[in-house]
Amino acid sequence: MSAPEIALTERFQSAFAAAFGPEHAEADPIIRPSQFADFQCNAAMGLAKRLGRKPRDIAAEILAAVDLEDIAETPEIAGPGFLNIRLRTDWIAAQAAQLGADEHLGVPSPDAAETVVVDYSAPNVAKEMHVGHLRTTVVGDSIARTLEKLGHRVIRQNHIGDWGTPFGMLIEHLLEVGEDSAEAGLLTTDPNAFYQAARASFDAAEAAGAAADGSDFASRARARVATLQSGDEESMRIWVHLVELSKEYFHRIYDILDVTLADEHLAGESTYNDQLEIVCKDLEADGIARISDGALCVFPAGFTGRDEQPLPLIIRKSDGGYGYATTDLAAIRHRVRDLGADRIAYVVGAAQELHFQMVFTAAREASWLPGEVEAQHVKIGSVLGEDGKILRTRSGSSLRLMALLEEAVATAQTVIDELRPDLPADERAAIARDIGIGGVKYADLSTAHDSDYTFDLDRMLALTGNTAPYLQYAVARIRSIGRKAAAQGVTAAAAPRIENDAERALALQLLEFGPTLGAVGAAYEPHRLCAYLFALAQAFTSFYEASPILKESDQQVRSGRLALAQLTERVLVEGLDALGVRAPQQM
Ligand code: ARG
């Protein structure tokens, strides 16, 4: 709740108790933003029903009992019994002054800080990160940043796909091309090309049939899986090298994206290798897993497939191999037991919903995920091309993320070249990077994370609408006002000046920042922060039209408005920072 909502709630609840008896002291006053005033109290209808009386009479009695003198003007009764509330302008001004003095900009500290594990990005070694990974990376990073701003302890976990049967083939291919060859270098620039080449060798060998002595590529790849899994030193060494090269690629992407993931957050699938057997043993011993068709399976309650048959979560295949689910069960136990998670957020594609629901249920049945620890799959929708299908290149192959980001920066470059031909080239290049990357990230973030959206660079980089460049431009504009003010010797007042309607509206919007960020962190919904920042930037535009700053001749008015503009700048920048979007100094 924002400061006005908190204050109004308190006053109305005292009034309910005074007018209708202490048993109504907790009744929800239902304070909502109003079209006709600043807020309205919608409680009269509910109370009337409970008390068996007419809503308008109840509204009149609330009005008689409520003491809003220092907060609001006398409310008006409207319609069936709404109370329209216009806050006192001096009260809003006092709140805005407090906000300005608060280095946390009204972001509440938690009653108890929580440990939140955020599992995000999680690309696969020796494979291109696709736009799906782009989205889990960007949304996950924003969630991590937001939770930190809310005072929680965030543990980032990058559950990269660094283990499994393809590694036999990848190791053999790496040996064949040479560990330091140009082809090996592809792993750091175009990993799909490397993967595809390995795959091609494998498929060709398969088609040709196995050599009697097992010297063909496919046989070697299969044998390599076995030696790797048995911990063979040489195989492990090459595997480490493969992962290292891939890490280089991931970090190049993370750097460009300005994502906070670092090496210390890597906890790939292989991290849990030594736990997999124990996981299976424990689940079997507890009677949670049992052998079915040769495989060790958990049948989590409530999951059925065709014919109402219980759906298995396979944790050990009939050939003895472990899979994705086993690793996730080991990971969840580690996160609760060793990392001390109070909450775990899995920022992963929506297609994996069933997997996570089954893993969570199995982990609960095993008591590895206790009731008080929340686990949530933050489902990530798909990124679509203009044809409405999953985004691919024209040739139909999967898209190189790096190429996509480079294109975004290049497009942003044309935008800024047109907007600010006067700026030096290196400055324009830096701004293009902020706009291009910010635009792509913001498009990911401003759509509800579980819905699909169409990748459209022109729209992402537009200077109007709910886009990063629109918000970045708003910040740059305020900064430019600040620079001009400084040059003219105009200083901002200690507190923002709140007089006219546009100033009131902007101040009320600023007061919503803390509660909005809190809601975003609780529900893992960065798109609500985007919607908020967009509305804030619009409120700023209306304010700036109604309330000129440097053109204003009254010195007090001028510096009070400058203070309001600069408070807006701080909130915009802080909000963008929670999204992981940079605000350039000028645009
Ligand atoms: N590597 C997986 C993929 O690319 C995502 C892993 C998500 N995290 C997890 N704990 N399963 O689809």
Coordinates of C-alpha atoms and ligand atoms in Angstrom, one line a residue:
M1 CA 0.0 0.0 0.0
S2 CA 1.2 3.5 -0.8
A3 CA 1.5 6.2 1.9
P4 CA -2.0 7.7 1.1
E5 CA -3.6 4.3 1.2
I6 CA -2.0 3.4 4.5
A7 CA -3.0 6.8 6.1
L8 CA -6.6 6.6 4.7
T9 CA -7.0 3.0 5.8
E10 CA -6.0 3.8 9.3
R11 CA -8.4 6.7 9.6
F12 CA -11.4 4.9 8.1
Q13 CA -10.9 1.9 10.3
S14 CA -11.0 4.1 13.4
A15 CA -14.2 5.6 12.0
F16 CA -15.8 2.2 11.5
A17 CA -15.0 1.2 15.1
A18 CA -16.4 4.5 16.4
A19 CA -19.5 4.4 14.3
F20 CA -20.5 0.8 14.2
G21 CA -18.6 -0.9 17.0
P22 CA -15.2 -2.3 17.6
E23 CA -16.0 -5.5 15.7
H24 CA -15.8 -3.4 12.5
A25 CA -12.3 -2.0 13.3
E26 CA -10.7 -4.4 10.8
A27 CA -13.2 -4.0 8.0
D28 CA -11.4 -3.2 4.7
P29 CA -12.1 0.4 3.8
I30 CA -11.5 -0.6 0.1
I31 CA -9.5 2.5 -0.8
R32 CA -9.1 2.7 -4.6
P33 CA -7.8 5.3 -7.0
S34 CA -10.7 7.4 -8.2
Q35 CA -11.6 8.9 -11.5
F36 CA -13.4 11.7 -9.7
A37 CA -11.0 12.5 -6.9
D38 CA -7.7 11.1 -5.8
F39 CA -9.1 8.1 -4.0
Q40 CA -12.4 6.6 -3.1
C41 CA -13.6 4.6 -0.1
N42 CA -15.9 1.8 -1.2
A43 CA -16.7 0.3 2.2
A44 CA -20.2 1.6 2.7
M45 CA -21.9 -1.0 0.5
G46 CA -20.4 -4.0 2.2
L47 CA -20.9 -2.5 5.7
A48 CA -24.6 -1.7 4.8
K49 CA -25.2 -5.3 3.9
R50 CA -23.6 -6.6 7.1
L51 CA -25.6 -4.1 9.2
G52 CA -28.8 -4.4 7.2
R53 CA -29.0 -0.7 6.4
K54 CA -28.9 1.7 3.5
P55 CA -25.5 2.3 2.0
R56 CA -25.9 6.0 1.7
D57 CA -26.9 6.3 5.3
I58 CA -23.8 4.2 6.2
A59 CA -21.7 6.5 4.0
A60 CA -23.1 9.5 5.8
E61 CA -22.2 8.0 9.2
I62 CA -18.7 7.1 8.1
L63 CA -18.3 10.7 6.9
A64 CA -19.5 12.0 10.3
A65 CA -17.1 9.7 12.2
V66 CA -14.0 9.9 10.1
D67 CA -11.3 12.4 10.9
L68 CA -9.3 13.3 7.8
E69 CA -8.8 16.9 8.6
D70 CA -5.0 17.0 8.2
I71 CA -5.0 14.5 5.2
A72 CA -7.9 15.3 3.0
E73 CA -10.7 17.7 2.2
T74 CA -14.2 16.7 3.3
P75 CA -15.2 13.6 1.2
E76 CA -18.2 13.7 -1.0
I77 CA -20.8 10.9 -1.1
A78 CA -21.4 9.7 -4.7
G79 CA -23.6 7.1 -6.3
P80 CA -24.8 4.3 -4.0
G81 CA -22.4 5.4 -1.2
F82 CA -18.9 5.9 -2.6
L83 CA -16.8 8.4 -0.6
N84 CA -14.7 10.5 -3.0
I85 CA -11.6 11.7 -1.3
R86 CA -9.4 14.6 -2.5
L87 CA -6.2 14.7 -0.5
R88 CA -4.9 18.0 0.9
T89 CA -2.3 19.4 -1.4
D90 CA 0.0 20.3 1.6
W91 CA -0.3 16.7 2.8
I92 CA 0.8 15.3 -0.6
A93 CA 3.7 17.9 -0.5
A94 CA 4.8 16.6 2.9
Q95 CA 4.7 13.0 1.7
A96 CA 6.7 14.0 -1.4
A97 CA 9.2 15.8 0.8
Q98 CA 9.6 12.7 2.9
L99 CA 10.1 10.5 -0.2
G100 CA 12.7 12.9 -1.5
A101 CA 14.6 12.6 1.8
D102 CA 14.4 8.8 1.8
E103 CA 17.4 7.3 0.1
H104 CA 15.3 4.1 -0.6
L105 CA 12.6 6.2 -2.3
G106 CA 9.9 4.7 -0.2
V107 CA 10.9 1.1 -0.8
P108 CA 10.0 -0.7 2.4
S109 CA 12.5 -2.8 4.3
P110 CA 11.2 -6.4 4.8
D111 CA 9.9 -7.4 8.2
A112 CA 12.1 -10.4 7.8
A113 CA 14.6 -10.6 5.0
E114 CA 14.2 -13.8 3.1
T115 CA 16.8 -16.0 1.3
V116 CA 15.5 -16.3 -2.3
V117 CA 17.1 -18.6 -4.8
V118 CA 16.6 -17.4 -8.3
D119 CA 17.3 -20.1 -11.0
Y120 CA 17.6 -18.3 -14.3
S121 CA 19.2 -18.1 -17.7
A122 CA 20.5 -21.8 -17.7
P123 CA 21.7 -22.1 -21.3
N124 CA 23.2 -25.3 -22.5
V125 CA 26.9 -25.9 -23.1
A126 CA 28.0 -26.0 -26.8
K127 CA 24.6 -24.8 -27.9
E128 CA 23.5 -21.4 -29.0
M129 CA 21.5 -19.4 -26.4
H130 CA 18.2 -18.9 -28.1
V131 CA 15.7 -16.1 -27.6
G132 CA 14.0 -18.3 -25.0
H133 CA 17.2 -18.1 -23.0
L134 CA 17.4 -14.4 -23.6
R135 CA 14.1 -14.0 -22.0
T136 CA 14.7 -16.2 -18.9
T137 CA 18.0 -14.3 -18.5
V138 CA 16.5 -10.9 -18.7
V139 CA 13.4 -11.6 -16.6
G140 CA 15.4 -13.6 -14.0
D141 CA 18.0 -10.9 -13.7
S142 CA 15.3 -8.3 -13.1
I143 CA 13.7 -10.4 -10.5
A144 CA 17.0 -10.9 -8.7
R145 CA 17.8 -7.1 -8.8
T146 CA 14.3 -6.3 -7.6
L147 CA 14.5 -8.7 -4.6
E148 CA 17.8 -7.2 -3.6
K149 CA 16.4 -3.7 -3.7
L150 CA 13.7 -5.0 -1.4
G151 CA 16.3 -6.1 1.1
H152 CA 16.2 -9.8 0.5
R153 CA 19.2 -12.1 0.2
V154 CA 19.3 -13.3 -3.3
I155 CA 21.2 -16.4 -4.4
R156 CA 21.5 -16.6 -8.2
Q157 CA 21.8 -20.1 -9.7
N158 CA 22.7 -20.6 -13.3
H159 CA 21.7 -24.2 -13.8
I160 CA 23.5 -24.6 -17.1
G161 CA 23.1 -27.8 -19.2
D162 CA 26.7 -29.1 -18.9
W163 CA 26.2 -32.8 -18.6
G164 CA 24.5 -35.6 -20.5
T165 CA 24.9 -37.9 -23.5
P166 CA 25.7 -35.3 -26.1
F167 CA 29.0 -34.7 -24.4
G168 CA 30.4 -37.9 -25.8
M169 CA 29.9 -36.6 -29.3
L170 CA 31.1 -33.1 -28.4
I171 CA 34.3 -34.3 -26.8
E172 CA 35.1 -36.6 -29.8
H173 CA 34.5 -33.7 -32.1
L174 CA 36.7 -31.4 -30.1
L175 CA 39.5 -33.9 -30.2
E176 CA 39.0 -34.3 -34.0
V177 CA 39.1 -30.6 -34.8
G178 CA 41.9 -29.9 -32.3
E179 CA 41.4 -28.4 -28.9
D180 CA 42.9 -25.1 -29.9
S181 CA 41.7 -25.0 -33.4
A182 CA 39.6 -22.3 -35.0
E183 CA 36.7 -24.7 -35.0
A184 CA 37.0 -25.1 -31.3
G185 CA 36.9 -21.3 -31.1
L186 CA 33.4 -21.5 -32.6
L187 CA 32.3 -22.5 -29.1
T188 CA 32.9 -19.0 -28.0
T189 CA 31.2 -17.3 -30.9
D190 CA 28.8 -19.6 -32.7
P191 CA 28.3 -22.7 -30.5
N192 CA 25.5 -24.0 -32.7
A193 CA 27.9 -24.3 -35.6
F194 CA 30.2 -26.5 -33.4
Y195 CA 27.3 -28.5 -32.2
Q196 CA 25.9 -29.1 -35.6
A197 CA 29.3 -30.2 -37.0
A198 CA 29.6 -32.7 -34.1
R199 CA 26.0 -33.9 -34.8
A200 CA 26.8 -34.2 -38.5
S201 CA 29.8 -36.4 -37.9
F202 CA 27.7 -38.5 -35.6
D203 CA 24.8 -38.9 -38.0
A204 CA 27.2 -39.7 -40.9
A205 CA 28.9 -42.4 -38.9
E206 CA 25.6 -43.9 -37.8
A207 CA 24.4 -44.0 -41.4
A208 CA 27.6 -45.7 -42.5
G209 CA 27.2 -48.3 -39.8
A210 CA 29.5 -49.1 -36.9
A211 CA 33.1 -50.2 -37.7
A212 CA 33.9 -53.7 -36.4
D213 CA 36.6 -52.3 -34.1
G214 CA 34.4 -49.5 -32.8
S215 CA 36.7 -46.8 -34.3
D216 CA 33.9 -44.9 -36.0
F217 CA 32.8 -41.6 -34.7
A218 CA 29.4 -42.8 -33.3
S219 CA 30.9 -45.7 -31.4
R220 CA 33.6 -43.5 -30.0
A221 CA 31.1 -40.9 -28.9
R222 CA 29.1 -43.6 -27.1
A223 CA 32.1 -45.0 -25.5
R224 CA 33.2 -41.5 -24.5
V225 CA 29.9 -41.0 -22.6
A226 CA 30.7 -44.0 -20.5
T227 CA 34.3 -43.0 -19.7
L228 CA 33.2 -39.5 -18.9
Q229 CA 30.6 -40.7 -16.5
S230 CA 33.0 -43.0 -14.9
G231 CA 35.2 -40.0 -14.1
D232 CA 38.1 -40.8 -16.5
E233 CA 40.7 -38.1 -16.1
E234 CA 41.4 -37.3 -19.7
S235 CA 37.7 -37.2 -20.6
M236 CA 37.0 -34.9 -17.7
R237 CA 39.8 -32.6 -18.7
I238 CA 38.4 -32.2 -22.2
W239 CA 34.9 -31.8 -20.8
V240 CA 36.2 -29.0 -18.6
H241 CA 37.8 -27.3 -21.6
L242 CA 34.5 -27.5 -23.5
V243 CA 32.6 -26.0 -20.6
E244 CA 35.2 -23.2 -20.3
L245 CA 34.8 -22.3 -23.9
S246 CA 31.1 -22.2 -23.5
K247 CA 31.3 -20.1 -20.4
E248 CA 33.3 -17.5 -22.4
Y249 CA 30.4 -17.4 -24.8
F250 CA 27.8 -17.0 -22.1
H251 CA 29.7 -14.2 -20.4
R252 CA 30.1 -12.3 -23.6
I253 CA 26.3 -12.4 -23.9
Y254 CA 25.9 -11.5 -20.2
D255 CA 28.3 -8.6 -20.6
I256 CA 26.5 -7.1 -23.6
L257 CA 23.2 -7.6 -21.8
D258 CA 24.5 -6.1 -18.6
V259 CA 23.2 -9.1 -16.7
T260 CA 24.5 -9.6 -13.1
L261 CA 25.3 -13.4 -13.6
A262 CA 28.9 -14.2 -12.9
D263 CA 31.0 -17.4 -12.6
E264 CA 30.2 -17.7 -8.9
H265 CA 26.5 -18.3 -9.8
L266 CA 27.2 -21.2 -12.1
A267 CA 25.7 -24.3 -10.7
G268 CA 25.3 -26.5 -13.7
E269 CA 23.7 -29.9 -13.9
S270 CA 27.0 -31.6 -13.3
T271 CA 27.3 -30.0 -9.9
Y272 CA 24.8 -32.6 -8.7
N273 CA 26.4 -35.7 -10.2
D274 CA 27.5 -37.1 -6.9
Q275 CA 24.1 -36.6 -5.4
L276 CA 22.1 -38.5 -8.0
E277 CA 22.6 -41.9 -6.7
I278 CA 21.8 -40.8 -3.2
V279 CA 18.7 -39.0 -4.3
C280 CA 17.5 -42.3 -5.9
K281 CA 18.4 -44.3 -2.9
D282 CA 16.7 -42.0 -0.4
L283 CA 13.5 -41.8 -2.5
E284 CA 13.4 -45.5 -2.8
A285 CA 14.1 -46.1 0.9
D286 CA 11.3 -43.7 1.8
G287 CA 8.9 -45.6 -0.5
I288 CA 8.4 -42.5 -2.7
A289 CA 10.1 -44.0 -5.7
R290 CA 9.6 -47.5 -7.1
I291 CA 10.7 -49.5 -10.1
S292 CA 8.3 -49.5 -13.0
D293 CA 9.2 -51.1 -16.3
G294 CA 12.8 -51.2 -15.2
A295 CA 13.1 -47.5 -14.5
L296 CA 13.0 -46.0 -11.0
C297 CA 10.1 -43.6 -10.9
V298 CA 8.2 -41.3 -8.6
F299 CA 4.5 -41.0 -9.2
P300 CA 3.7 -37.6 -7.6
A301 CA 0.1 -37.4 -6.4
G302 CA -2.3 -35.7 -8.7
F303 CA -0.6 -36.2 -12.0
T304 CA -2.2 -38.6 -14.5
G305 CA -1.7 -39.2 -18.1
R306 CA -3.9 -40.9 -20.7
D307 CA -6.3 -43.5 -19.3
E308 CA -6.0 -41.8 -15.9
Q309 CA -2.7 -43.7 -15.4
P310 CA -0.4 -42.1 -12.8
L311 CA 2.3 -40.2 -14.6
P312 CA 5.9 -41.2 -13.8
L313 CA 8.7 -38.8 -13.0
I314 CA 11.6 -41.0 -14.1
I315 CA 14.6 -40.6 -11.9
R316 CA 16.8 -43.5 -13.0
K317 CA 16.3 -44.9 -16.5
S318 CA 16.3 -48.6 -17.1
D319 CA 19.9 -48.3 -18.4
G320 CA 21.0 -46.8 -15.1
G321 CA 21.3 -43.3 -16.4
Y322 CA 20.0 -40.3 -14.5
G323 CA 18.0 -37.5 -16.1
Y324 CA 16.9 -33.9 -15.9
A325 CA 14.4 -34.6 -13.1
T326 CA 16.9 -36.3 -10.9
T327 CA 19.2 -33.3 -11.2
D328 CA 16.4 -31.0 -10.3
L329 CA 15.5 -33.0 -7.3
A330 CA 19.1 -32.9 -6.1
A331 CA 19.2 -29.2 -6.7
I332 CA 16.0 -28.5 -4.8
R333 CA 17.3 -30.4 -1.8
H334 CA 20.6 -28.5 -1.9
R335 CA 18.8 -25.2 -2.2
V336 CA 16.7 -25.7 0.8
R337 CA 19.1 -27.7 3.0
D338 CA 22.4 -26.0 2.2
L339 CA 21.5 -22.6 0.7
G340 CA 18.7 -22.0 3.2
A341 CA 16.2 -20.9 0.7
D342 CA 12.9 -19.5 2.0
R343 CA 11.7 -19.1 -1.6
I344 CA 12.9 -20.5 -4.9
A345 CA 12.0 -19.0 -8.2
Y346 CA 12.5 -21.0 -11.4
V347 CA 12.6 -18.6 -14.3
V348 CA 12.2 -21.2 -17.1
G349 CA 10.2 -21.6 -20.3
A350 CA 6.5 -22.3 -19.9
A351 CA 6.9 -25.6 -21.8
Q352 CA 8.6 -27.0 -18.7
E353 CA 5.5 -26.4 -16.5
L354 CA 4.6 -30.1 -16.0
H355 CA 8.2 -31.0 -15.2
F356 CA 8.4 -28.4 -12.4
Q357 CA 5.0 -29.2 -11.0
M358 CA 6.0 -32.9 -10.8
V359 CA 9.4 -32.1 -9.3
F360 CA 7.9 -29.7 -6.7
T361 CA 5.3 -32.3 -5.7
A362 CA 7.8 -35.1 -5.5
A363 CA 10.1 -32.8 -3.4
R364 CA 7.3 -32.0 -1.1
E365 CA 6.4 -35.7 -0.7
A366 CA 10.0 -36.3 0.2
S367 CA 9.9 -33.4 2.7
W368 CA 12.9 -31.9 0.9
L369 CA 10.7 -28.9 0.1
P370 CA 8.9 -28.1 3.4
G371 CA 5.6 -26.4 3.4
E372 CA 7.0 -23.1 4.5
V373 CA 9.4 -22.9 1.5
E374 CA 7.8 -21.6 -1.6
A375 CA 8.8 -22.9 -5.0
Q376 CA 7.5 -21.2 -8.0
H377 CA 7.9 -21.7 -11.7
V378 CA 8.0 -18.3 -13.3
K379 CA 6.8 -19.4 -16.7
I380 CA 8.4 -17.7 -19.6
G381 CA 6.4 -17.4 -22.8
S382 CA 7.8 -17.6 -26.3
V383 CA 9.3 -15.0 -28.5
L384 CA 7.6 -15.1 -31.9
G385 CA 8.6 -13.9 -35.3
E386 CA 6.3 -11.8 -37.5
D387 CA 4.8 -15.0 -38.8
G388 CA 3.5 -15.8 -35.4
K389 CA 5.9 -18.8 -35.0
I390 CA 8.9 -19.2 -32.7
L391 CA 11.5 -16.7 -33.8
R392 CA 14.0 -18.1 -36.3
T393 CA 16.2 -16.7 -39.0
R394 CA 15.0 -16.4 -42.5
S395 CA 16.7 -19.7 -43.4
G396 CA 14.8 -21.3 -40.6
S397 CA 17.8 -22.1 -38.4
S398 CA 17.8 -21.0 -34.8
L399 CA 18.7 -17.4 -34.3
R400 CA 22.2 -16.3 -33.1
L401 CA 21.5 -14.3 -30.1
M402 CA 24.7 -12.2 -30.5
A403 CA 23.6 -11.3 -34.1
L404 CA 20.2 -10.3 -32.8
L405 CA 21.7 -8.0 -30.1
E406 CA 24.1 -6.5 -32.6
E407 CA 21.2 -5.7 -34.9
A408 CA 19.4 -4.1 -32.1
V409 CA 22.4 -1.8 -31.3
A410 CA 22.8 -1.0 -35.0
T411 CA 19.1 0.0 -35.3
A412 CA 19.4 2.1 -32.1
Q413 CA 22.4 3.7 -33.7
T414 CA 20.3 5.0 -36.6
V415 CA 17.7 6.3 -34.0
I416 CA 20.3 8.3 -32.0
D417 CA 22.2 9.5 -35.1
E418 CA 19.0 11.1 -36.3
L419 CA 18.0 12.4 -32.8
R420 CA 21.4 13.8 -31.8
P421 CA 23.7 14.4 -34.8
D422 CA 25.4 17.0 -32.6
L423 CA 26.9 14.5 -30.2
P424 CA 30.4 13.0 -30.7
A425 CA 30.4 9.6 -32.4
D426 CA 31.7 7.7 -29.4
E427 CA 29.0 9.1 -27.2
R428 CA 26.4 8.2 -29.7
A429 CA 27.7 4.7 -29.9
A430 CA 27.5 4.3 -26.1
I431 CA 23.9 5.7 -26.1
A432 CA 23.0 3.3 -29.0
R433 CA 24.2 0.4 -26.9
D434 CA 22.0 1.5 -23.9
I435 CA 19.0 2.1 -26.2
G436 CA 19.4 -1.0 -28.3
I437 CA 20.0 -3.4 -25.4
G438 CA 17.7 -1.6 -23.1
G439 CA 15.0 -1.8 -25.8
V440 CA 15.3 -5.5 -26.3
K441 CA 15.4 -6.2 -22.6
Y442 CA 12.4 -3.9 -21.9
A443 CA 10.3 -5.6 -24.5
D444 CA 10.9 -8.9 -22.7
L445 CA 10.1 -7.3 -19.4
S446 CA 7.1 -5.2 -20.2
T447 CA 5.1 -8.2 -21.5
A448 CA 3.6 -10.5 -18.8
H449 CA 6.3 -13.1 -18.5
D450 CA 4.0 -16.0 -19.3
S451 CA 2.6 -14.5 -22.5
D452 CA 4.2 -14.8 -25.9
Y453 CA 5.2 -11.7 -27.8
T454 CA 6.3 -10.8 -31.3
F455 CA 9.9 -9.7 -31.7
D456 CA 9.7 -6.3 -33.5
L457 CA 12.8 -4.2 -33.3
D458 CA 11.2 -1.1 -34.6
R459 CA 8.5 -1.2 -32.0
M460 CA 11.1 -2.0 -29.2
L461 CA 13.2 1.0 -30.2
A462 CA 10.3 3.5 -30.7
L463 CA 10.6 6.7 -28.8
T464 CA 6.9 6.6 -28.0
G465 CA 4.8 4.0 -26.3
N466 CA 5.7 1.7 -23.4
T467 CA 9.4 1.2 -24.5
A468 CA 12.8 1.6 -23.0
P469 CA 13.7 4.5 -25.3
Y470 CA 10.6 6.4 -24.1
L471 CA 11.6 6.1 -20.5
Q472 CA 15.3 6.7 -21.2
Y473 CA 14.3 9.8 -23.1
A474 CA 12.3 11.0 -20.1
V475 CA 15.3 10.6 -17.9
A476 CA 17.6 12.3 -20.4
R477 CA 15.2 15.2 -20.6
I478 CA 15.2 15.7 -16.9
R479 CA 19.0 15.4 -16.8
S480 CA 19.2 18.0 -19.5
I481 CA 17.0 20.4 -17.5
G482 CA 19.3 19.7 -14.5
R483 CA 22.4 20.6 -16.5
K484 CA 20.8 23.8 -17.9
A485 CA 19.6 24.7 -14.4
A486 CA 23.1 24.2 -13.0
A487 CA 24.6 26.3 -15.7
Q488 CA 22.1 29.1 -14.8
G489 CA 22.9 28.7 -11.2
V490 CA 19.4 27.4 -10.4
T491 CA 19.4 24.9 -7.5
A492 CA 16.6 22.5 -6.6
A493 CA 14.6 23.3 -3.5
A494 CA 15.0 20.9 -0.5
A495 CA 11.5 19.6 -1.1
P496 CA 9.4 19.4 -4.3
R497 CA 6.7 22.0 -4.8
I498 CA 3.2 20.5 -5.2
E499 CA 0.6 23.0 -6.2
N500 CA -1.3 22.4 -9.4
D501 CA -3.1 19.2 -10.5
A502 CA -0.3 18.0 -12.7
E503 CA 2.1 18.3 -9.8
R504 CA -0.3 16.5 -7.4
A505 CA -0.8 13.7 -9.9
L506 CA 3.0 13.3 -10.4
A507 CA 3.6 13.3 -6.7
L508 CA 0.9 10.7 -6.1
Q509 CA 2.5 8.5 -8.8
L510 CA 5.9 8.8 -7.2
L511 CA 4.5 7.7 -3.9
E512 CA 3.4 4.4 -5.6
F513 CA 7.0 3.4 -6.4
G514 CA 7.8 1.5 -3.1
P515 CA 4.6 -0.5 -3.0
T516 CA 4.9 -1.3 -6.7
L517 CA 8.4 -2.6 -6.4
G518 CA 7.2 -4.7 -3.4
A519 CA 4.4 -6.2 -5.4
V520 CA 6.8 -7.0 -8.3
G521 CA 9.2 -8.8 -6.0
A522 CA 6.4 -10.8 -4.3
A523 CA 4.7 -12.0 -7.5
Y524 CA 7.8 -12.0 -9.8
E525 CA 6.1 -9.7 -12.2
P526 CA 8.5 -7.1 -13.7
H527 CA 5.9 -6.1 -16.3
R528 CA 4.0 -4.3 -13.5
L529 CA 7.1 -2.2 -12.8
C530 CA 7.3 -1.4 -16.5
A531 CA 3.6 -0.3 -16.5
Y532 CA 4.3 1.8 -13.5
L533 CA 7.3 3.5 -14.9
F534 CA 5.5 4.2 -18.2
A535 CA 2.7 5.9 -16.3
L536 CA 5.2 7.8 -14.2
A537 CA 6.9 9.1 -17.3
Q538 CA 3.6 10.1 -18.8
A539 CA 2.7 12.0 -15.5
F540 CA 6.0 13.7 -15.8
T541 CA 5.3 14.8 -19.4
S542 CA 1.9 16.3 -18.3
F543 CA 3.6 18.0 -15.4
Y544 CA 6.3 19.5 -17.6
E545 CA 3.7 20.9 -19.9
A546 CA 1.7 22.4 -17.1
S547 CA 4.6 23.5 -15.0
P548 CA 7.6 25.0 -16.9
I549 CA 10.8 24.9 -14.9
L550 CA 13.5 27.1 -16.3
K551 CA 11.0 29.4 -18.1
E552 CA 9.3 30.1 -14.7
S553 CA 10.3 33.5 -13.4
D554 CA 9.4 33.0 -9.7
Q555 CA 12.6 31.6 -8.2
Q556 CA 10.8 29.6 -5.4
V557 CA 8.4 28.0 -7.8
R558 CA 11.2 27.2 -10.2
S559 CA 13.4 25.5 -7.7
G560 CA 10.4 23.6 -6.2
R561 CA 9.5 22.2 -9.6
L562 CA 13.1 21.3 -10.3
A563 CA 13.1 19.3 -7.1
L564 CA 10.0 17.5 -8.3
A565 CA 11.6 16.8 -11.6
Q566 CA 14.7 15.4 -10.0
L567 CA 12.8 13.2 -7.6
T568 CA 11.1 11.8 -10.7
E569 CA 14.5 11.2 -12.3
R570 CA 15.7 9.3 -9.2
V571 CA 12.6 7.1 -9.2
L572 CA 12.8 6.4 -13.0
V573 CA 16.5 5.6 -12.8
E574 CA 16.0 3.3 -9.8
G575 CA 13.1 1.6 -11.4
L576 CA 15.0 1.1 -14.6
D577 CA 17.9 -0.3 -12.6
A578 CA 15.6 -2.9 -11.1
L579 CA 14.8 -3.9 -14.6
G580 CA 18.5 -3.9 -15.6
V581 CA 18.0 -1.1 -18.1
R582 CA 20.5 1.7 -18.3
A583 CA 19.5 5.4 -18.5
P584 CA 22.0 7.4 -20.6
Q585 CA 23.0 10.9 -19.6
Q586 CA 21.6 12.4 -22.7
M587 CA 19.6 11.5 -25.8
Ligands
ARG1 N1 19.0 -25.9 -19.5 C1 17.6 -25.9 -19.5 C2 17.1 -25.5 -20.9 O1 17.8 -24.9 -21.7 C3 16.9 -25.0 -18.5 C4 17.2 -25.3 -17.1 C5 16.3 -24.6 -16.1 N2 16.5 -24.8 -14.7 C6 16.3 -26.0 -14.1 N3 16.6 -26.0 -12.8 N4 15.8 -27.0 -14.7 O2 15.9 -25.7 -21.2

